[in-house]
XYZ file of C-alpha atoms in Angstrom:
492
model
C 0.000 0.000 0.000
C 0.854 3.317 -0.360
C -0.692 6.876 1.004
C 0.827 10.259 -0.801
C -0.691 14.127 0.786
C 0.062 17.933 -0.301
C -1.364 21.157 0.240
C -0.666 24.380 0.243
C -0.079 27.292 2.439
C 0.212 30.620 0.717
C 3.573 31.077 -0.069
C 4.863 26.874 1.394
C 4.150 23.710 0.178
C 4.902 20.287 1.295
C 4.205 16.258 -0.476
C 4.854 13.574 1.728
C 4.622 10.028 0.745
C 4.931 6.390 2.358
C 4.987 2.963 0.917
C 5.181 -0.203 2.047
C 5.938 -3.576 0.512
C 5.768 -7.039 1.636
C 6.086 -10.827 -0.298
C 6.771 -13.884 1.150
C 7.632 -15.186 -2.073
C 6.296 -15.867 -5.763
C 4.649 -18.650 -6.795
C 6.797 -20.357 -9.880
C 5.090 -21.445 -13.625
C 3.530 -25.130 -12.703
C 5.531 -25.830 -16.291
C 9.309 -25.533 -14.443
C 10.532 -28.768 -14.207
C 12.176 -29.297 -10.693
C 16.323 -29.172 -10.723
C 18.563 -29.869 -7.823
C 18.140 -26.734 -5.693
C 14.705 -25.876 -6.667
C 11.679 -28.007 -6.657
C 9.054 -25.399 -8.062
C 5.558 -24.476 -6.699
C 6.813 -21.051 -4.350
C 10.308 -19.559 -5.608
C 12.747 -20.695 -2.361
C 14.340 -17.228 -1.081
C 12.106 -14.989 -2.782
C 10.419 -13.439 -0.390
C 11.055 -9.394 -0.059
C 9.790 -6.034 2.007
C 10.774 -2.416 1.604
C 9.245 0.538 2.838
C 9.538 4.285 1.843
C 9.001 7.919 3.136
C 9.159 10.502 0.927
C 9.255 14.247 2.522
C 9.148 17.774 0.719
C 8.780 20.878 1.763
C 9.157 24.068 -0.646
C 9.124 27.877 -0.383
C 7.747 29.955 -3.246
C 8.231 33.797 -1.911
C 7.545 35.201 -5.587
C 6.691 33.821 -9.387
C 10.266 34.206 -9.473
C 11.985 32.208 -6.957
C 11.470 28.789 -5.901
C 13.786 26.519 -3.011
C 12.886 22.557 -1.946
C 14.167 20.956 0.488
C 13.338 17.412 0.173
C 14.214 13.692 2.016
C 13.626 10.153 1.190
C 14.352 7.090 3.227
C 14.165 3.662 1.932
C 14.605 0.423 3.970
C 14.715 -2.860 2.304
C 15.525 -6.736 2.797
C 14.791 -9.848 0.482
C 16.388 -13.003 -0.398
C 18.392 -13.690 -3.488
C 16.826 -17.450 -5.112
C 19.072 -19.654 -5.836
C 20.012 -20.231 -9.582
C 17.800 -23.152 -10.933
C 19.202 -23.623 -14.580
C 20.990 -26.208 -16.676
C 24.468 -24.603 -17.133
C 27.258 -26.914 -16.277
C 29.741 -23.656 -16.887
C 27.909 -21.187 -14.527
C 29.766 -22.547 -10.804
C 26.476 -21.637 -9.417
C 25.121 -24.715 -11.098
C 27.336 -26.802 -8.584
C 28.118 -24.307 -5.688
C 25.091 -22.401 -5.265
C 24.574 -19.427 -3.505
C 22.159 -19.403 -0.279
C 22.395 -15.526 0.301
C 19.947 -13.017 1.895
C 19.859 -9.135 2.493
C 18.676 -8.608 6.128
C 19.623 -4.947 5.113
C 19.145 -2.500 1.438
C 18.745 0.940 3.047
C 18.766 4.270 1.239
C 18.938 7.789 2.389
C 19.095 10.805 0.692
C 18.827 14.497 1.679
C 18.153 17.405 -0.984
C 18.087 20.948 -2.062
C 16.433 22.195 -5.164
C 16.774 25.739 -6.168
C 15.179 27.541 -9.396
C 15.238 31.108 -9.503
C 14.521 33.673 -12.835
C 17.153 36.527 -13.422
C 14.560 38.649 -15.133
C 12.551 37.675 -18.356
C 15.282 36.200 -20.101
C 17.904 34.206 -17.396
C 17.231 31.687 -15.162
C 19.736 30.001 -12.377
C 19.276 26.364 -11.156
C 20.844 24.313 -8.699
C 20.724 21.058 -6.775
C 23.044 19.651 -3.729
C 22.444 16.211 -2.496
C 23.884 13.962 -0.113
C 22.872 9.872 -0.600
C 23.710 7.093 1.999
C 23.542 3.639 1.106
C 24.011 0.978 3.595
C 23.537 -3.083 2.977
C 24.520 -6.230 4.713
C 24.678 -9.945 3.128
C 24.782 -13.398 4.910
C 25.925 -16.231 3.272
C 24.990 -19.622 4.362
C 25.485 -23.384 4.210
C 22.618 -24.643 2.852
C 19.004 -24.001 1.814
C 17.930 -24.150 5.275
C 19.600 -20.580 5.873
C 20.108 -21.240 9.730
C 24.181 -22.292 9.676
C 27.783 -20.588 8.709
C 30.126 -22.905 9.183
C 31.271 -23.670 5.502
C 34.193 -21.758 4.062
C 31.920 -20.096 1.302
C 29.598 -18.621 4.645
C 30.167 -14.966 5.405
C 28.740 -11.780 6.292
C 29.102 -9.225 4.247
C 28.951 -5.269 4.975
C 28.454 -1.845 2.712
C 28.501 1.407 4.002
C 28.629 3.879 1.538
C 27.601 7.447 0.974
C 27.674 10.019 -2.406
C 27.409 13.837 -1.828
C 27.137 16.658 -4.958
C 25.637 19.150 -6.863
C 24.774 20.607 -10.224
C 24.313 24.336 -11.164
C 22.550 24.914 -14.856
C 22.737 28.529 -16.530
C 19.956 29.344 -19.350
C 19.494 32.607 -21.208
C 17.464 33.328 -24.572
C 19.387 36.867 -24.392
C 20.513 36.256 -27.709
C 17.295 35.941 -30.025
C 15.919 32.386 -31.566
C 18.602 30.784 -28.976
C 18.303 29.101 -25.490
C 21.811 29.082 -24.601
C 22.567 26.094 -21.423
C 25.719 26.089 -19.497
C 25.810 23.415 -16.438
C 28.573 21.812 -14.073
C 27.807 18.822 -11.817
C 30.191 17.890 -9.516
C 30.408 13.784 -7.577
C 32.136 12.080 -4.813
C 31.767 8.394 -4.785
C 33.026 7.100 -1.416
C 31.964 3.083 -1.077
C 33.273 1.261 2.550
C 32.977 -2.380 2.802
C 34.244 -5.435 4.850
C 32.948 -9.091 6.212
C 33.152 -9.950 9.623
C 36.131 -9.726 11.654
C 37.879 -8.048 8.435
C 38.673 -4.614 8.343
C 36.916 -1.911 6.597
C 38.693 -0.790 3.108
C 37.547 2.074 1.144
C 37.346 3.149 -2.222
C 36.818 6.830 -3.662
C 36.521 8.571 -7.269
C 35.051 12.479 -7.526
C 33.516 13.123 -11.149
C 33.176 16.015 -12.360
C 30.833 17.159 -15.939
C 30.796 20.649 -17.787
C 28.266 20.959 -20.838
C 27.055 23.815 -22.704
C 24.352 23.291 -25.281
C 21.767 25.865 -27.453
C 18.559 25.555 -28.929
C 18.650 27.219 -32.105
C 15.403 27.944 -33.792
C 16.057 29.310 -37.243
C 12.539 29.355 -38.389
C 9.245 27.643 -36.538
C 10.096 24.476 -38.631
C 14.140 24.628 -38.253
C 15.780 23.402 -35.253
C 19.126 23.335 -34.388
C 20.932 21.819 -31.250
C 24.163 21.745 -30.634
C 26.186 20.957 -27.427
C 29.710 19.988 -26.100
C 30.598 18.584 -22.605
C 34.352 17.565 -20.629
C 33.884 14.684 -18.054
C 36.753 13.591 -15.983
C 36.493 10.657 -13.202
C 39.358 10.584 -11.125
C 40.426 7.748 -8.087
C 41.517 9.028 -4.557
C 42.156 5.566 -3.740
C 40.967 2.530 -3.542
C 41.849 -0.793 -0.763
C 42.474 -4.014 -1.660
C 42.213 -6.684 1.620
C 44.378 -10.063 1.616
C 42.387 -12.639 3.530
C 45.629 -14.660 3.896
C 47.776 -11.998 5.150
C 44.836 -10.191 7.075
C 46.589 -6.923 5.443
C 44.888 -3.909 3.460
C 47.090 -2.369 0.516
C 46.365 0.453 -2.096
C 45.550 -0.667 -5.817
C 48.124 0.646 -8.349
C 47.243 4.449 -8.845
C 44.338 4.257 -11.792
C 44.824 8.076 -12.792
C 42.486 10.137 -14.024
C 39.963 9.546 -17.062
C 38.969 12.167 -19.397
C 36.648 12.793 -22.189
C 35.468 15.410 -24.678
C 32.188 15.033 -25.573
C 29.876 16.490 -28.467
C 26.169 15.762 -30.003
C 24.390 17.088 -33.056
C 20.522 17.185 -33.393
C 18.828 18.473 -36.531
C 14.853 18.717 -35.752
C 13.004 19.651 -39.069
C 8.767 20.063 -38.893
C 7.681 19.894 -42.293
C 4.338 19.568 -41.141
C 1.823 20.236 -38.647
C 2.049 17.174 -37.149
C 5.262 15.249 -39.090
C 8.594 15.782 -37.322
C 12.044 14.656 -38.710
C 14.996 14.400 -36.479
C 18.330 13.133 -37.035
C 21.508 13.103 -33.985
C 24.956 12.720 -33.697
C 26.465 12.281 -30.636
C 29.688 10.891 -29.104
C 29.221 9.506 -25.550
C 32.058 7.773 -23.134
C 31.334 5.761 -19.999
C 33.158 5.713 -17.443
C 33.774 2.399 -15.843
C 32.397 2.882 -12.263
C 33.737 1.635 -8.682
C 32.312 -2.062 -9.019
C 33.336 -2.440 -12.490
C 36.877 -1.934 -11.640
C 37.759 -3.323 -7.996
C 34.876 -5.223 -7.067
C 35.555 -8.887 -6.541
C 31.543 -9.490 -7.212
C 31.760 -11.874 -3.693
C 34.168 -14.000 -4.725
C 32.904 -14.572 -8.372
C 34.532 -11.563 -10.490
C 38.514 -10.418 -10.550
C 39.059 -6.992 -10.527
C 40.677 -4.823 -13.429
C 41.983 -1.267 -12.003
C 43.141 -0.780 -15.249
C 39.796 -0.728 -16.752
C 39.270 2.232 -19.228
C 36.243 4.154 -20.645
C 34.159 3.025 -23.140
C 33.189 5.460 -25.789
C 30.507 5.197 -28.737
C 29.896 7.427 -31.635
C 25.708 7.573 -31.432
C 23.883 8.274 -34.993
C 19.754 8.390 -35.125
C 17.539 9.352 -37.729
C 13.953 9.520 -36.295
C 10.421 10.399 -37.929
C 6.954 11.090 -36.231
C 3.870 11.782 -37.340
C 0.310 11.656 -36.861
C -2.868 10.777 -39.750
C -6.469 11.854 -39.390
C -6.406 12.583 -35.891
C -6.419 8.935 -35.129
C -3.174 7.362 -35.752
C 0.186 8.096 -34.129
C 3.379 6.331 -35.647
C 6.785 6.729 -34.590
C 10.339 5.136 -35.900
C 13.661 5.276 -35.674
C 17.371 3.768 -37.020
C 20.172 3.823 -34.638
C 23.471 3.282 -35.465
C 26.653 2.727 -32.203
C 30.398 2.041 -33.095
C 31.750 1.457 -29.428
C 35.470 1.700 -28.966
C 36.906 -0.036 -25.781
C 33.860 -1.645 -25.002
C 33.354 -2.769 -20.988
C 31.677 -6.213 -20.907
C 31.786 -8.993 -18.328
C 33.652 -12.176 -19.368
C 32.813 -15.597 -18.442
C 35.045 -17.911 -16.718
C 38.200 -15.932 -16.948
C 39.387 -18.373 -14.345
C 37.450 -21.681 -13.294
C 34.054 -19.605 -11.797
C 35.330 -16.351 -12.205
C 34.349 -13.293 -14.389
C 36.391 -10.047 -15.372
C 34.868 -6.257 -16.569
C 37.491 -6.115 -19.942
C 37.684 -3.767 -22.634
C 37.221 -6.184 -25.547
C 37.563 -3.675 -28.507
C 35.418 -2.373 -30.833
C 31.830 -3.208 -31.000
C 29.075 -2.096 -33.194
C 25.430 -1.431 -32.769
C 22.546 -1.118 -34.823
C 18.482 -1.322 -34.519
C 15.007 0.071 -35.436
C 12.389 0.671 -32.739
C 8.840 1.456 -34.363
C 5.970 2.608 -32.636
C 2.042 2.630 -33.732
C -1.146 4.267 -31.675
C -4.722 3.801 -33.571
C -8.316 4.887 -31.932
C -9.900 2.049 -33.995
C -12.865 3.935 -32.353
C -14.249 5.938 -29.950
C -13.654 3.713 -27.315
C -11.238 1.037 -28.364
C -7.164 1.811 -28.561
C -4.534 -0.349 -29.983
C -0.885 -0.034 -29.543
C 2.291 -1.573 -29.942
C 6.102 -1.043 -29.876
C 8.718 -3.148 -32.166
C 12.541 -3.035 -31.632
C 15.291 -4.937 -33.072
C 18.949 -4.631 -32.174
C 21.800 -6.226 -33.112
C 25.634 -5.953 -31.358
C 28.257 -7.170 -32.534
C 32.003 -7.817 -31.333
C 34.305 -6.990 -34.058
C 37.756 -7.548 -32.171
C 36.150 -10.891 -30.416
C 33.235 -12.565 -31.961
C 33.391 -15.424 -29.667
C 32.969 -13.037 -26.579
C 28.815 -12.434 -26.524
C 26.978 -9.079 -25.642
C 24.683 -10.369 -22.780
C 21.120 -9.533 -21.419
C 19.186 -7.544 -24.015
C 16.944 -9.677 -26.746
C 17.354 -8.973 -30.567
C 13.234 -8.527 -31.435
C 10.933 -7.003 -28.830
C 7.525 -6.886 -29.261
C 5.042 -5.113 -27.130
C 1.011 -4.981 -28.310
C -2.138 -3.439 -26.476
C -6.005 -3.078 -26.858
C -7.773 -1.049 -24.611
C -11.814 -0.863 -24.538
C -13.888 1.559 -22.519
C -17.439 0.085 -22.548
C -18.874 2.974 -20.477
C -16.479 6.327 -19.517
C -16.248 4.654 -16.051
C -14.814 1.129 -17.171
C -11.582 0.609 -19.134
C -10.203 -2.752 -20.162
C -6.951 -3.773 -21.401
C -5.332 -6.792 -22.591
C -1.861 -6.643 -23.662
C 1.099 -9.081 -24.473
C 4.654 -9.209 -24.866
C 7.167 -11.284 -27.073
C 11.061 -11.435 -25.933
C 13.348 -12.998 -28.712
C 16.182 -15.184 -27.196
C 19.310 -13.508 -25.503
C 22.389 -14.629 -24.116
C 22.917 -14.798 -20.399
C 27.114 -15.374 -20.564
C 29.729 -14.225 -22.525
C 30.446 -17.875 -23.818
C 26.678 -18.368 -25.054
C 24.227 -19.965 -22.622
C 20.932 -18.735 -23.906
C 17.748 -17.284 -21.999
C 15.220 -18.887 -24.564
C 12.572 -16.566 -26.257
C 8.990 -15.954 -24.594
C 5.404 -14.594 -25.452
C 3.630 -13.522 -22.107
C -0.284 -11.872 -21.579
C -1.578 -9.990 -19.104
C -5.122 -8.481 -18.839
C -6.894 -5.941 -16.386
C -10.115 -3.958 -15.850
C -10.328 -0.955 -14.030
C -12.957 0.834 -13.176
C -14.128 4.107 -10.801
C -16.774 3.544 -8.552
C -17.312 6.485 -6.338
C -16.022 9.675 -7.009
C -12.701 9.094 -4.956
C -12.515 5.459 -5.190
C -11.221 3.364 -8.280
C -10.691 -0.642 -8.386
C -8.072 -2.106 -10.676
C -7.953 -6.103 -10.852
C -6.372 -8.555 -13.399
C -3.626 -11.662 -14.483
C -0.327 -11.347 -15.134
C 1.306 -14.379 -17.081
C -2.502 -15.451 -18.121
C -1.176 -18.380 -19.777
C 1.356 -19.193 -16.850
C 4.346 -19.136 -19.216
C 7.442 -20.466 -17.900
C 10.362 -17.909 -18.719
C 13.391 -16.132 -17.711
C 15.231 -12.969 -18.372
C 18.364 -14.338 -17.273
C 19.316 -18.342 -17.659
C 18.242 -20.017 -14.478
C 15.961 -17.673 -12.934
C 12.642 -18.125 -13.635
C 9.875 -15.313 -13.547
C 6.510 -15.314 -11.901
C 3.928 -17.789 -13.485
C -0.157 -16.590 -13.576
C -0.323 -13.941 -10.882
C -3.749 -12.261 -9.709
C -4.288 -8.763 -8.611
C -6.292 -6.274 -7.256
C -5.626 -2.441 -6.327
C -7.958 -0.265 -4.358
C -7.462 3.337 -4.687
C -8.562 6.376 -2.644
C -8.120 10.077 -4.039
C -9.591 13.515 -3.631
C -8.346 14.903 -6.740
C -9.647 15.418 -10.452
């Protein structure tokens, strides 16, 4: 359930929210065929609960100025099921993992500033501080009581970000909306099992970016834009459990990039649009990409560089007859120094590598048609394909080549609306070395309807035809799943 309130008070405002979660687990596709550490029926270790407050308070002393200060506190646990697939290369299909998270708690405190400079400046700021603190037992077996084994441990993270971003606009110049912004970031993560020190690792990013909005005519747009990113390590703790001694990684140095996009946005009709991009776009490879040792499944790479892809996009919309919306696009990536995980770098054991140059490419469609008054169709249709030109035999992982998403939504009366909707998944690949998460259709359906003034009713099934799939090679998804929402409002 959840419960959200905000009002006003002359020249104040506040929103507050809270939510709370709770699942003992989810109940498993009767068409999974039982494996060694999972017999079906109710996922084992899936159960979960996390709770949320939400506070904001703002001050609005003119039409000019306007300061938040805002909070949000999250507190989590849930258990991690145990991998139920039929990969004899994945070590978890031997040594599995019987982990939970007794702790996933996040903090965050906030500022929010916008304030005009007269008719034709604005100034607009933000400072945060985030605090993110988790703990994870290991355990012997499936009965999650015992840790005794050498693979048992508990696990602690204690980290915390703090920053802030300042954004300049002006249309002082005429048909321009000039944008100059700096963000600043310090990354400081803390961890350390029991009876182990605590080591610490620490990077600061910093971004600059200035972009305009050119409008030549009311059909001609122009956008232009350049930014400078540099990530740099403070330092970073490696721990030798034989030794019981903390060193520093070899000094990683800074990383820098120059970065610069394109857009061309042409309206040669009321209701046709024509865009085409260019953009070049590095990644930085973050903390847990370089040093972390994924619990004892992953070797880290310090050395681990940026990854940087030259974007292109050519996009069209339009709209016929008042009824039907379409939407495409082709997209175009050559990655240099691409960051992927590789499988079984040693017996078990994965690595974050730059494997060379990669290559992207896709088109996602989208269609919208009021058959009639009251019925709606929709769907969405992407295709991508990515390949690894230095090494083929090393796999992109997690994302399907075809996606298919379809709707139809009827409103028998203005009160009632019912949907029915599916989705298709093409296969994808789970490793680096090729184990495949098979393809999937799944349907859903659900009726909602308002029956008071303030009071609506949504109710429906997920997985209708209880399919048996996965996202990821060895964990399942829900199978058919009922639900029903009650909701109370006093607004319009």
């Amino acid at each position: 359930g959840n419960i959200n309130i905000g009002s006003n008070f002359n020249k104040f405002y506040f929103q507050g929210g809270y939510s709370y979660l709770h699942r003992d687990s989810y109940k498993m596709s009767n068409d999974f065929k039982p494996r060694a550490h999972e017999n079906g029926g109710e996922r084992e270790n899936s159960y979960r609960t996390d709770q949320k407050i939400n506070l904001k308070l703002g001050w609005t002393p003119n039409k000019n100025h306007e300061y938040v200060l805002g909070y949000i506190n999250q507190q989590g646990e849930k258990g991690t099921p145990v991998y139920a697939g039929d990969d004899k290369s994945n070590s978890l299909y031997s040594k599995p993992r019987y982990w939970q998270w007794p702790n996933w708690d996040k903090e965050t405190y906030y500022f929010l500033s916008n304030t005009k400079l007269g008719a034709k400046d604005y100034i607009k700021s933000r400072i945060y501080y985030d605090i993110f603190k988790n703990s994870l037992n290991s355990y012997d077996d499936s009965t999650y009581t015992t840790q005794t084994k050498p693979y048992a441990f508990q696990s602690w993270y204690n980290d915390y970000t703090y920053g802030g971003s300042i954004e300049y606009g002006t249309t002082i110049i005429p048909k321009n909306e000039l944008k100059l912004a700096a963000h600043f970031k310090e990354d400081i993560h803390r961890e350390n099992n029991l009876n182990e020190p605590v080591r610490r690792i620490e990077d600061n990013t910093i971004n600059i970016s200035l972009e305009d909005v050119f409008r030549i005519n009311e059909k001609f747009i122009l956008i232009p834009g350049i930014g400078y990113n540099a990530r740099k390590n403070i330092v970073a703790q490696d721990y030798n459990s034989n030794s019981g001694t903390i060193s520093d990684y070899p000094e990683a140095g800074t990383s820098t990039a120059l970065n610069g996009q394109l857009g061309i946005f042409y309206y040669f009709k009321k209701n046709h649009k024509l865009s085409a991009t260019a953009s070049r776009k590095t990644r930085f490879a973050t903390i847990k990409d370089r040093y972390s040792y994924r619990m004892g499944t992953a070797i880290p790479n310090p050395e681990l560089k940026p990854e940087t892809a030259d974007n292109y996009d050519l996009t069209y919309e339009s709209k016929f007859f008042k009824k039907l919306s379409f939407q495409t696009s082709l997209f175009y990536s050559h990655v240099t120094d691409a960051i992927l995980s590789v499988s079984n770098i040693q017996p078990g054991k994965s690595q974050m590598q730059n494997t060379g140059s990669a290559e992207f490419m896709g088109v996602e469609m989208a269609v919208k048609y009021d058959i009639l008054e009251n019925i709606l169709m929709g769907a969405n249709y992407s295709y991508i394909e990515r390949h690894n030109l230095t090494n083929p035999n090393v796999l992109f992982t997690d994302v399907p080549y075809t996606k298919v998403c379809s709707y139809l939504q009827y409103k028998p009366i203005k009160q009632i609306r019912i949907m029915l909707n599916a989705e298709y998944n093409s296969l994808r690949y789970s490793t680096s070395y090729g184990t495949k998460a098979p393809e999937f259709t799944v349907f859903n359906t659900m009726i909602a309807g308002q029956v008071w003034k303030y009071i609506s009713v949504e109710a429906g099934v997920n997985n209708i035809f209880d399919k048996n799939y996965m996202l990821t090679e060895g964990y399942p998804e829900e199978g058919m799943n009922f639900f029903m929402t009650l909701r109370f409002f006093n607004y319009n």
